Coordinates of C-alpha atoms in Angstrom, one line a residue:
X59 CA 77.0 74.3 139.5
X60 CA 74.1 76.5 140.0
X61 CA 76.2 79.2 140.9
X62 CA 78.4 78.9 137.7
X63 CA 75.1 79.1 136.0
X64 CA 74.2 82.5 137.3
X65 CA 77.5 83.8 136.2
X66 CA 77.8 82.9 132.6
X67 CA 75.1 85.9 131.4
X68 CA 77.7 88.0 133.1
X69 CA 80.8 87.0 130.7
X70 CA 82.1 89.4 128.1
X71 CA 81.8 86.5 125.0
X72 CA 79.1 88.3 123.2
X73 CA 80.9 91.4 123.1
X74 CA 83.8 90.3 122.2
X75 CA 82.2 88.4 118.8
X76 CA 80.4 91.8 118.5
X77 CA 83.8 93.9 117.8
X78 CA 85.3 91.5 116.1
X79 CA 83.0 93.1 112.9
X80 CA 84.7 96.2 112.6
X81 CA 88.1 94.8 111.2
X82 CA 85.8 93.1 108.6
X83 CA 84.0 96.5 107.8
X84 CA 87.4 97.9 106.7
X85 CA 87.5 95.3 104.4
X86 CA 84.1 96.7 102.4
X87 CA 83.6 98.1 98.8
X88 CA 83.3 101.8 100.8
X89 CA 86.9 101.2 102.4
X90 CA 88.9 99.5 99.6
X91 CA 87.5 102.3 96.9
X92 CA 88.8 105.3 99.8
X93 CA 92.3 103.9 99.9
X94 CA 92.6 103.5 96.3
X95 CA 93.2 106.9 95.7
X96 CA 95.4 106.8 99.0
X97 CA 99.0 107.1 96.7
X98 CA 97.7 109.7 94.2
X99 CA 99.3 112.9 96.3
X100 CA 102.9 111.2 95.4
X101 CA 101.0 110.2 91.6
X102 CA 99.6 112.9 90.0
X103 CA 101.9 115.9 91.0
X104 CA 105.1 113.7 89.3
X105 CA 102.7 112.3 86.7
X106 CA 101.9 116.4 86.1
X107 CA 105.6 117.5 86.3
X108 CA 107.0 114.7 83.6
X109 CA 104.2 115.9 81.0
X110 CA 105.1 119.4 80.7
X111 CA 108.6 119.4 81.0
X112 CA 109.4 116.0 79.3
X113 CA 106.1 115.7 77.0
X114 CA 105.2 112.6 78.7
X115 CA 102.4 110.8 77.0
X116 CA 99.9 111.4 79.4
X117 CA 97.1 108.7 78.0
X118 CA 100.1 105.8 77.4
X119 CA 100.8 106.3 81.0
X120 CA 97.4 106.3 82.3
X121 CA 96.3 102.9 80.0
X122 CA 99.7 100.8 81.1
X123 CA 99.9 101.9 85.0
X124 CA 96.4 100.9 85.1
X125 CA 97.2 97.5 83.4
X126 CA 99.9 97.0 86.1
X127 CA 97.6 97.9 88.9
X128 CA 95.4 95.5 87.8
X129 CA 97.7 92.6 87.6
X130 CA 99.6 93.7 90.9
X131 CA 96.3 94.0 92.7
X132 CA 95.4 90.3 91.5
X133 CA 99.1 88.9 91.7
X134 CA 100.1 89.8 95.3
X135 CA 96.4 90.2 97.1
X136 CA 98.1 93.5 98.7
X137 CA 97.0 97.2 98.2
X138 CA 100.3 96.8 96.5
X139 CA 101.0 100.9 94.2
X140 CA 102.7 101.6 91.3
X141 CA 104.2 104.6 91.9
X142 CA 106.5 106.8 89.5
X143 CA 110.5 106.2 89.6
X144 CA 111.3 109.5 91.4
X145 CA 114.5 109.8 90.6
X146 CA 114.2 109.5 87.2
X147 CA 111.6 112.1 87.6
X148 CA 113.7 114.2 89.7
X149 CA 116.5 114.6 87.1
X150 CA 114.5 114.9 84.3
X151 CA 112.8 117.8 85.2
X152 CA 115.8 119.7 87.7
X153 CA 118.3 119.0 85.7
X154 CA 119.5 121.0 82.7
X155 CA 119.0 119.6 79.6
X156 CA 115.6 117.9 80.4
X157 CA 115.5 114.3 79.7
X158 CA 113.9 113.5 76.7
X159 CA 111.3 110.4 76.7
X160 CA 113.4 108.3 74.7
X161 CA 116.0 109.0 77.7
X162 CA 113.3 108.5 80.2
X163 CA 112.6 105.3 78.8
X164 CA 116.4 104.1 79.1
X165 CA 116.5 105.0 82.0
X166 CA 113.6 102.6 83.2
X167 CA 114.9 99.8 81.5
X168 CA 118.1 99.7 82.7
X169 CA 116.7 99.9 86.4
X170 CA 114.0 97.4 85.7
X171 CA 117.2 94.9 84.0
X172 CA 118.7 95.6 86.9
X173 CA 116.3 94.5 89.6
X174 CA 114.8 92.0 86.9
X175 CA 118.4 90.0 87.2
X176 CA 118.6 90.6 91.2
X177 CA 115.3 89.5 91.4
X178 CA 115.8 85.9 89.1
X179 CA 118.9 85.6 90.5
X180 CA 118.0 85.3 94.3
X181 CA 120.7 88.0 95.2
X182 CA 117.4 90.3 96.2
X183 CA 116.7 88.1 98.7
X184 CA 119.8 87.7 100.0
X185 CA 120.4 91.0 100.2
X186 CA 116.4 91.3 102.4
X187 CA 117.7 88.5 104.6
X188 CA 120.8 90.5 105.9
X189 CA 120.4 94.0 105.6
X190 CA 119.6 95.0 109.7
X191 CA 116.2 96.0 110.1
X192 CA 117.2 99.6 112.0
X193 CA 118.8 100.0 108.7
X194 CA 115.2 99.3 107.1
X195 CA 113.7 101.5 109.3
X196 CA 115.8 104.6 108.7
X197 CA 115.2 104.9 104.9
X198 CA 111.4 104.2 105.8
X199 CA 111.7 106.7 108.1
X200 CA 113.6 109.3 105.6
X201 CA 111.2 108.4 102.8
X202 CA 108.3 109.1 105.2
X203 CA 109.7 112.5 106.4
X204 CA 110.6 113.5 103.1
X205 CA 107.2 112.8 101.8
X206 CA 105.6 114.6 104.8
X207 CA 108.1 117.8 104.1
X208 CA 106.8 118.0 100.4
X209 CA 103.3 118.0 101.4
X210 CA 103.8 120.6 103.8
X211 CA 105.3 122.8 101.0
X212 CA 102.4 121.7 98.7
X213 CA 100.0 122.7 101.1
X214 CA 101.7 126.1 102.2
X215 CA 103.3 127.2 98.8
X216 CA 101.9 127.8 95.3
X217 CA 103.7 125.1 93.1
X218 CA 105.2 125.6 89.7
X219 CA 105.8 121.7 88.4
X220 CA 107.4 122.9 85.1
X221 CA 110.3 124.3 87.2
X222 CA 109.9 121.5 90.6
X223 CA 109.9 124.9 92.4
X224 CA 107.4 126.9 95.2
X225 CA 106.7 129.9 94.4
X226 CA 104.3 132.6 96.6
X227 CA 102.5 131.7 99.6
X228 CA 99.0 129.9 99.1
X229 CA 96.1 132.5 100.2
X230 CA 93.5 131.6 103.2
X231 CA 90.8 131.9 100.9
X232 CA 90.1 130.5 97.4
X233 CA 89.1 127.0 95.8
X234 CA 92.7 126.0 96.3
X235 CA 93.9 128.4 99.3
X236 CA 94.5 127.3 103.4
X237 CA 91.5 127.0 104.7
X238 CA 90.9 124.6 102.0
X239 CA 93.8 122.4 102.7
X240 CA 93.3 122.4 106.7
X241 CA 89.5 122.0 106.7
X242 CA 90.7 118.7 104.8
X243 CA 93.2 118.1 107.2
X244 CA 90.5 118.1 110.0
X245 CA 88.2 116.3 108.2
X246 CA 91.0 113.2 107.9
X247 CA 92.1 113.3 111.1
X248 CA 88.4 113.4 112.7
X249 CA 87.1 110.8 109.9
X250 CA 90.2 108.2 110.6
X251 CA 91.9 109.4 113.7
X252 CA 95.2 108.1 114.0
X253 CA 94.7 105.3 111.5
X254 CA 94.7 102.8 114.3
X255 CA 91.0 102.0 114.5
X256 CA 89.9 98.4 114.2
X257 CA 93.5 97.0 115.0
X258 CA 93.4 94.1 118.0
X259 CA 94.7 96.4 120.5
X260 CA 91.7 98.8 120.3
X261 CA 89.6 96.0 120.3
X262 CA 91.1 94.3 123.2
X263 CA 90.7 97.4 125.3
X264 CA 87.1 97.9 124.4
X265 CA 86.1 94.3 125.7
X266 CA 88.6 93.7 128.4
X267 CA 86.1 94.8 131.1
X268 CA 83.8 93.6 133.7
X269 CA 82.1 97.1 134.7
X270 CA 78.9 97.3 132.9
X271 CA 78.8 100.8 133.0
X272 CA 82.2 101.1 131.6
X273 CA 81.6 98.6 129.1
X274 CA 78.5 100.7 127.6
X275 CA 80.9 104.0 127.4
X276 CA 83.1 101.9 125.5
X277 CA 80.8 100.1 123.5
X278 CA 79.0 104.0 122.2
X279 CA 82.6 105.4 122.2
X280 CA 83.3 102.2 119.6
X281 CA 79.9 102.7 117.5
X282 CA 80.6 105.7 117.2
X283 CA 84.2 105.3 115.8
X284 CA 83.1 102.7 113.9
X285 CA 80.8 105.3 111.6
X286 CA 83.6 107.7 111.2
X287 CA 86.1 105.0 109.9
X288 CA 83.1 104.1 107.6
X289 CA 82.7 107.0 106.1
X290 CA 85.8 107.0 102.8
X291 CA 87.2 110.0 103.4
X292 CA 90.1 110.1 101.2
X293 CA 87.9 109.2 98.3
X294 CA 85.4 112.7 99.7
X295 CA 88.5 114.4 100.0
X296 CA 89.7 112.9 96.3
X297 CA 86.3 113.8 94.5
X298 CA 85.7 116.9 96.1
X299 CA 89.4 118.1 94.5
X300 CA 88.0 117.0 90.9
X301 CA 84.9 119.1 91.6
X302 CA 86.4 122.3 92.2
X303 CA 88.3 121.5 88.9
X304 CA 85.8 122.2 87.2
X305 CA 84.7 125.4 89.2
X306 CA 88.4 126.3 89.1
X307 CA 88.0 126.8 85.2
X308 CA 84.7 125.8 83.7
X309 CA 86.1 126.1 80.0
X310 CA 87.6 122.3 80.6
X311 CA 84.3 121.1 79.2
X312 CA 85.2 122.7 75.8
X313 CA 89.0 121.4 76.1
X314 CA 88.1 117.7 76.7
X315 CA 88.7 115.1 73.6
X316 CA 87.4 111.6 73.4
X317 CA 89.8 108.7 72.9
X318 CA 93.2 108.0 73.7
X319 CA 96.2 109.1 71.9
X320 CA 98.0 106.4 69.3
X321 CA 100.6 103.9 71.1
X322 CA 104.0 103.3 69.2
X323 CA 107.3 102.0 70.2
X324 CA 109.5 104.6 70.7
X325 CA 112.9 104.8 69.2
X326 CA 115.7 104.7 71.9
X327 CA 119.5 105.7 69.9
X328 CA 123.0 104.3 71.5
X329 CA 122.8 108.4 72.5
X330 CA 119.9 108.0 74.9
X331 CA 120.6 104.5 76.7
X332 CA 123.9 106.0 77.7
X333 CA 122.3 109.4 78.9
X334 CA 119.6 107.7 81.1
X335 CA 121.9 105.2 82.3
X336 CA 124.5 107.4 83.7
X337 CA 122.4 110.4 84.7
X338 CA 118.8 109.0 85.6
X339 CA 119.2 104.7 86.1
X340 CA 122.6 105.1 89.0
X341 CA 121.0 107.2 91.1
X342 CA 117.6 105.4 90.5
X343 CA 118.6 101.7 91.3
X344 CA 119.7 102.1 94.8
X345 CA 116.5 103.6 95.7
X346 CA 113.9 101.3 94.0
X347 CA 116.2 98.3 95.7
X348 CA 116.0 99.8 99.0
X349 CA 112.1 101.6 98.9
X350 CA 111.0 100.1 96.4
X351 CA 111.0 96.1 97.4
X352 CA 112.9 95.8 100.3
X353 CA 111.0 98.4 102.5
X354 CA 107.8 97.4 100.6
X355 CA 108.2 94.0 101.9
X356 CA 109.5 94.4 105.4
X357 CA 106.3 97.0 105.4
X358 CA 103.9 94.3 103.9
X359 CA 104.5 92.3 106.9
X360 CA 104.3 95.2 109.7
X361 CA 100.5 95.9 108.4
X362 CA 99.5 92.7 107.5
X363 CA 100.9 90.4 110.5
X364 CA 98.6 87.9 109.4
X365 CA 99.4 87.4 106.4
X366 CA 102.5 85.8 104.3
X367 CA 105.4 88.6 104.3
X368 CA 106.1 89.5 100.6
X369 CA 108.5 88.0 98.6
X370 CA 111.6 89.9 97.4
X371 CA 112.0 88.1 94.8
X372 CA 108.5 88.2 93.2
X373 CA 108.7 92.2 94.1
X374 CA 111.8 92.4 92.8
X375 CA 110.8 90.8 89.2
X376 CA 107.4 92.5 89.2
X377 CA 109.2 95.9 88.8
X378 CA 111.1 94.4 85.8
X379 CA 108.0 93.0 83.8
X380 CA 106.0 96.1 84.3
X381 CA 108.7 98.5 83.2
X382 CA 110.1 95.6 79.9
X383 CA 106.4 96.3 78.6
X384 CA 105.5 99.6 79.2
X385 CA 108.8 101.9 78.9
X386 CA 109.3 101.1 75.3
X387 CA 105.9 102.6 74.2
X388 CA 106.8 105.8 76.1
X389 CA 104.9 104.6 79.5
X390 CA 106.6 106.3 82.5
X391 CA 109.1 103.9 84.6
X392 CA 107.3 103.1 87.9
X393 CA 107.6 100.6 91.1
X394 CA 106.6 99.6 93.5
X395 CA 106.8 101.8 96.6
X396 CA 106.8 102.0 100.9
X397 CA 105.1 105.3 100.7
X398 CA 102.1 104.3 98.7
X399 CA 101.7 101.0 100.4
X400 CA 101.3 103.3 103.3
X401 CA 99.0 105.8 102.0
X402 CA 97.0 103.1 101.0
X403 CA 96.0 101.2 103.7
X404 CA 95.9 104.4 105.8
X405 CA 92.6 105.4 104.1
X406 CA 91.4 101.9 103.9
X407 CA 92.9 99.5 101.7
X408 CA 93.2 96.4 103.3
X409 CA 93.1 94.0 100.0
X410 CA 94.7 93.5 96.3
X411 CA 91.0 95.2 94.9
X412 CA 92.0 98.9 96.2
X413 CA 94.3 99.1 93.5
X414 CA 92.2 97.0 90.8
X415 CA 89.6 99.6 91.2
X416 CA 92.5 102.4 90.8
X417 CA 93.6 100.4 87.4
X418 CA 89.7 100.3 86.2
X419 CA 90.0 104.3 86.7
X420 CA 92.5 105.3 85.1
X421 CA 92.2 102.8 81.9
X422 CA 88.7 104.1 81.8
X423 CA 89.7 108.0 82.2
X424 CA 92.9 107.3 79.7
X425 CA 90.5 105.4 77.1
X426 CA 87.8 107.8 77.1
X427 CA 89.7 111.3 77.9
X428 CA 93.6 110.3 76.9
X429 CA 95.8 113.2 76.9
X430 CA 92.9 116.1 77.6
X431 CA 93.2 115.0 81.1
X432 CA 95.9 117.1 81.0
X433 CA 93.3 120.1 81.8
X434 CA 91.7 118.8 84.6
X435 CA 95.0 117.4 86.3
X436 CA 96.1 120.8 85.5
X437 CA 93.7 122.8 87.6
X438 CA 93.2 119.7 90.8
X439 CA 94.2 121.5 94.2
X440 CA 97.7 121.3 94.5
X441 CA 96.7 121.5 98.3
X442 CA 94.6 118.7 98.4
X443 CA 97.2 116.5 97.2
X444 CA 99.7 117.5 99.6
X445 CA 97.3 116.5 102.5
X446 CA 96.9 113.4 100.9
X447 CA 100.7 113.2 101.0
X448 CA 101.0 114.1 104.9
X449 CA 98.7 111.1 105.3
X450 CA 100.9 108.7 103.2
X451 CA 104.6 110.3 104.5
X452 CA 103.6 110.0 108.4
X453 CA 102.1 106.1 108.2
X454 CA 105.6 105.3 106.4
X455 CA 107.0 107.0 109.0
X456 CA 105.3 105.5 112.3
X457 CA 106.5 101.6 110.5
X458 CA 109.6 103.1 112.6
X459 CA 108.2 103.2 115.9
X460 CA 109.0 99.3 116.4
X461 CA 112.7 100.5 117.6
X462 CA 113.1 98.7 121.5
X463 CA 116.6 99.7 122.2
X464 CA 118.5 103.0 122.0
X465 CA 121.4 101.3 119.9
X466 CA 118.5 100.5 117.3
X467 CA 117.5 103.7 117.4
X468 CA 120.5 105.1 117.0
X469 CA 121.1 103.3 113.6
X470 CA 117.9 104.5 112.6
X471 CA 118.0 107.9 113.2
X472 CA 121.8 108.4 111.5
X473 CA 120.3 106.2 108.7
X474 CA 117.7 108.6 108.4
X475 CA 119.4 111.8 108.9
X476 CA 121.9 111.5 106.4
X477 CA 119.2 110.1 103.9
X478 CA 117.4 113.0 104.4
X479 CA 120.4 115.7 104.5
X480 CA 122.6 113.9 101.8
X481 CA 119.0 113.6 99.3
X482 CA 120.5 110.1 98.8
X483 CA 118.9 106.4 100.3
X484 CA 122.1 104.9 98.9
X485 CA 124.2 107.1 101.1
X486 CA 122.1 106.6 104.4
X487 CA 121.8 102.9 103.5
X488 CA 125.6 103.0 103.6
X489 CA 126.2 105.1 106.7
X490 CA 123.7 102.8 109.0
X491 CA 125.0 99.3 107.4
X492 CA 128.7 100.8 108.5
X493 CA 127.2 102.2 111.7
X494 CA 125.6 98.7 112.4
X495 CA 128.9 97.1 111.9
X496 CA 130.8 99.1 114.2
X497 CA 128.5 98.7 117.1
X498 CA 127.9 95.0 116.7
X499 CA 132.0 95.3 116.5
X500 CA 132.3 97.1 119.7
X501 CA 130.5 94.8 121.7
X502 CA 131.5 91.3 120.3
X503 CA 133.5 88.9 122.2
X504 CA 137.3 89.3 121.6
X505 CA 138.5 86.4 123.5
X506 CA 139.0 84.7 119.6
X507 CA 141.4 87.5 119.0
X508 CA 143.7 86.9 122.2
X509 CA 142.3 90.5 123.9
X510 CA 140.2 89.5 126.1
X511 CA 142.6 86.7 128.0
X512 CA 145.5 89.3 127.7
X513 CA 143.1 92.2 129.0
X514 CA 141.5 89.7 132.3
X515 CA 145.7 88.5 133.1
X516 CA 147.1 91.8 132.8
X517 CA 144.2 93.2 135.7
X518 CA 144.5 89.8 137.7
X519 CA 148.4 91.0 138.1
X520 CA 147.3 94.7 139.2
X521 CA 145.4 92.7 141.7
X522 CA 147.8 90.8 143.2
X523 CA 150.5 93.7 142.9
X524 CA 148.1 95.7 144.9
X525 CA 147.3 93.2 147.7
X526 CA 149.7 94.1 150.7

């Protein structure tokens, strides 16, 4: 007994209650206001593109996305975005005529109807039940990738958004050149690392040890992590962009108006639902079912472990409410998506008020500024946002690293390629479910079908006919 004694001050139970403080410390004001802005490199540039090409209502958007932040952030208790509909946004800039708002507007509603009715009807939950998780994988995958390949052009290449098109090489030097972009990319990486820090295998490795002097190594090396993942460093990296806004072009100050712009119900003609039906809502619908509540939920659960897994359904219906109020007062058609999920709780998001104190933002900034935001979005650092981007695109990506066996893998990675190569979810979705299906084919038992008793008689005979 007295021996037992003398051993307990020797135990590692005080450390361990020690480290368990960091995952709460990601959960503080500091953390939750840094990953708010986490989604805003997919945001603002689409956000940006639809108003000058499509005259997209910039203070509408800005007062109903906030509204839906707000009630997403209090419904689901999740850093859960509302992103743009990037397809819609995609054709209504690229393709020639321009969607007009009213068609923009179609277009949302018939995708939100859509998903609404999947949603109320259970068939979205069906359809997350069954679909193979390397399939899931794959269009996370391609959706990261392609997020990270647009930031890389953001940050390389001087943007046009009225055409969607790069245009010269961004300088070194400059409020928005290289340097810029990279010192940001530095400051990320060295501020949040891999985005790993605070998770239970860090923490296990920290206090599984019994060598004192190894255990106080550890225990600076984790103090010292634990102030660099304090400091918000997407929100530095977020404010320091609307700083050199202003030192950009100082004559914003003289552009800015006070109040928002009038809200009214738009008018949408027989013309217009069939136009943003067959050219915007089709090629729309696949996506937001695959990335925009199926990957969101299977993703929900892969960061949040400990928490309930969200429901398709309720996803699936969210999407429908938010777009049935705002679209027909000119709002622009958003969901829910993997990619700002990701961004999100990369910079610190861990909880429903990241995106509550996103909403509060931008229905202050579209009450008080409304559409003369337009001049400061304008002149934010294009390359700032792409590294914001990277950030978002590589921690959808890395929700793929969960792949144990090489025919897993092998789904994922045709799912993904041809998502990527084909610009289409809805064709790599296709290819892996079909690739899925002919593997699990290849290897299933075919004694039901006769084959297998004809195949193990035929070699017993070559057996005997062979034995002398």
């Amino acid at each position: 007994m007295e021996e037992q004694r003398q051993q307990t001050p020797t135990t590692t139970a005080p450390l361990v209650h020690h480290n368990h403080r960091p995952g709460r410390r990601k959960h503080s004001l500091v953390s939750e206001l840094s990953g708010a802005v986490g989604d805003l490199g997919t945001f603002i540039p689409i956000v940006l593109t639809l108003t000058l090409v499509s005259n997209l209502d910039l203070s509408t958007t800005l007062i109903f996305t906030s509204l839906y932040n707000i009630a997403t952030g209090l419904l689901f208790g999740l850093p859960m975005p509302v992103q743009p509909m990037k397809s819609i946004a995609a054709v209504a800039v690229s393709e020639s005529p321009h969607l007009t708002t009213s068609q923009i507007a179609a277009a949302g509603l018939c995708t939100a109807a859509t998903l609404f009715l999947l949603g109320l009807t259970g068939l979205m939950s069906f359809f997350y039940r069954f679909i193979p998780l390397p399939v899931v994988r794959g269009v996370q995958l391609s959706q990261g990738l392609s997020f990270a390949f647009t930031a890389i052009k953001y940050v390389r290449f001087n943007q046009d958004f009225a055409t969607s098109k790069s245009t010269s090489s961004r300088p070194w030097l400059g409020l928005d050149g290289l340097l810029l972009a990279l010192t940001a990319i530095l400051f990320l990486v060295l501020t949040t690392g891999s985005g790993d820090y605070g998770t239970h295998n860090q923490e296990f490795d920290i206090d599984n040890t019994d060598d004192v002097n190894d255990s106080g190594r550890r225990l600076r090396l984790h103090t010292r992590l634990r102030i660099l993942s304090a400091i918000p460093a997407a929100l530095v990296v977020f404010l320091l962009g609307l700083i050199l806004c202003f030192i950009r072009d100082p004559t914003i100050f003289n552009d800015l108006r006070f109040g928002p712009s009038e809200i009214s119900v738009l008018k949408i003609t027989w013309d217009d639902w069939k136009v943003g039906f067959l050219r915007a809502a089709i090629p729309q619908i696949p996506l937001s079912v695959l990335n925009s509540v199926i990957a969101v939920c299977k993703l929900s659960g892969d960061l949040f472990p400990d928490r309930e897994e969200l429901s398709a359904t309720k996803v699936s219906i969210s999407v429908g409410v938010m777009n049935f109020v705002g679209c027909w007062f000119g709002a622009m058609p958003v969901c829910h998506g993997a990619g700002g999920l990701a961004g999100q709780y990369r910079f610190g998001a861990r909880s429903g008020m990241a995106v509550v104190f996103l909403g509060l933002g931008k229905l202050a900034i579209g009450l008080v500024f409304g559409n003369s935001f337009m001049r400061i979005l304008g002149q934010f650092p294009i390359g700032i946002l792409g590294v914001l981007l990277l950030f978002a695109g590589i921690e959808l990506a890395m929700a793929s690293r969960d792949m144990n066996t090489k025919e897993e893998s092998f789904v994922m990675l045709v799912c993904a390629a041809v998502s990527l190569t084909g610009s289409s979810a809805a064709l790599g979705f296709c290819c892996g479910i079909l690739l899925f299906l002919l593997l699990k084919l290849r290897s299933m038992e075919c004694s039901r079908f006769g084959v297998s008793k004809f195949w193990s008689k035929s070699s017993a005979e070559d057996m005997d006919d062979s034995v002398p």
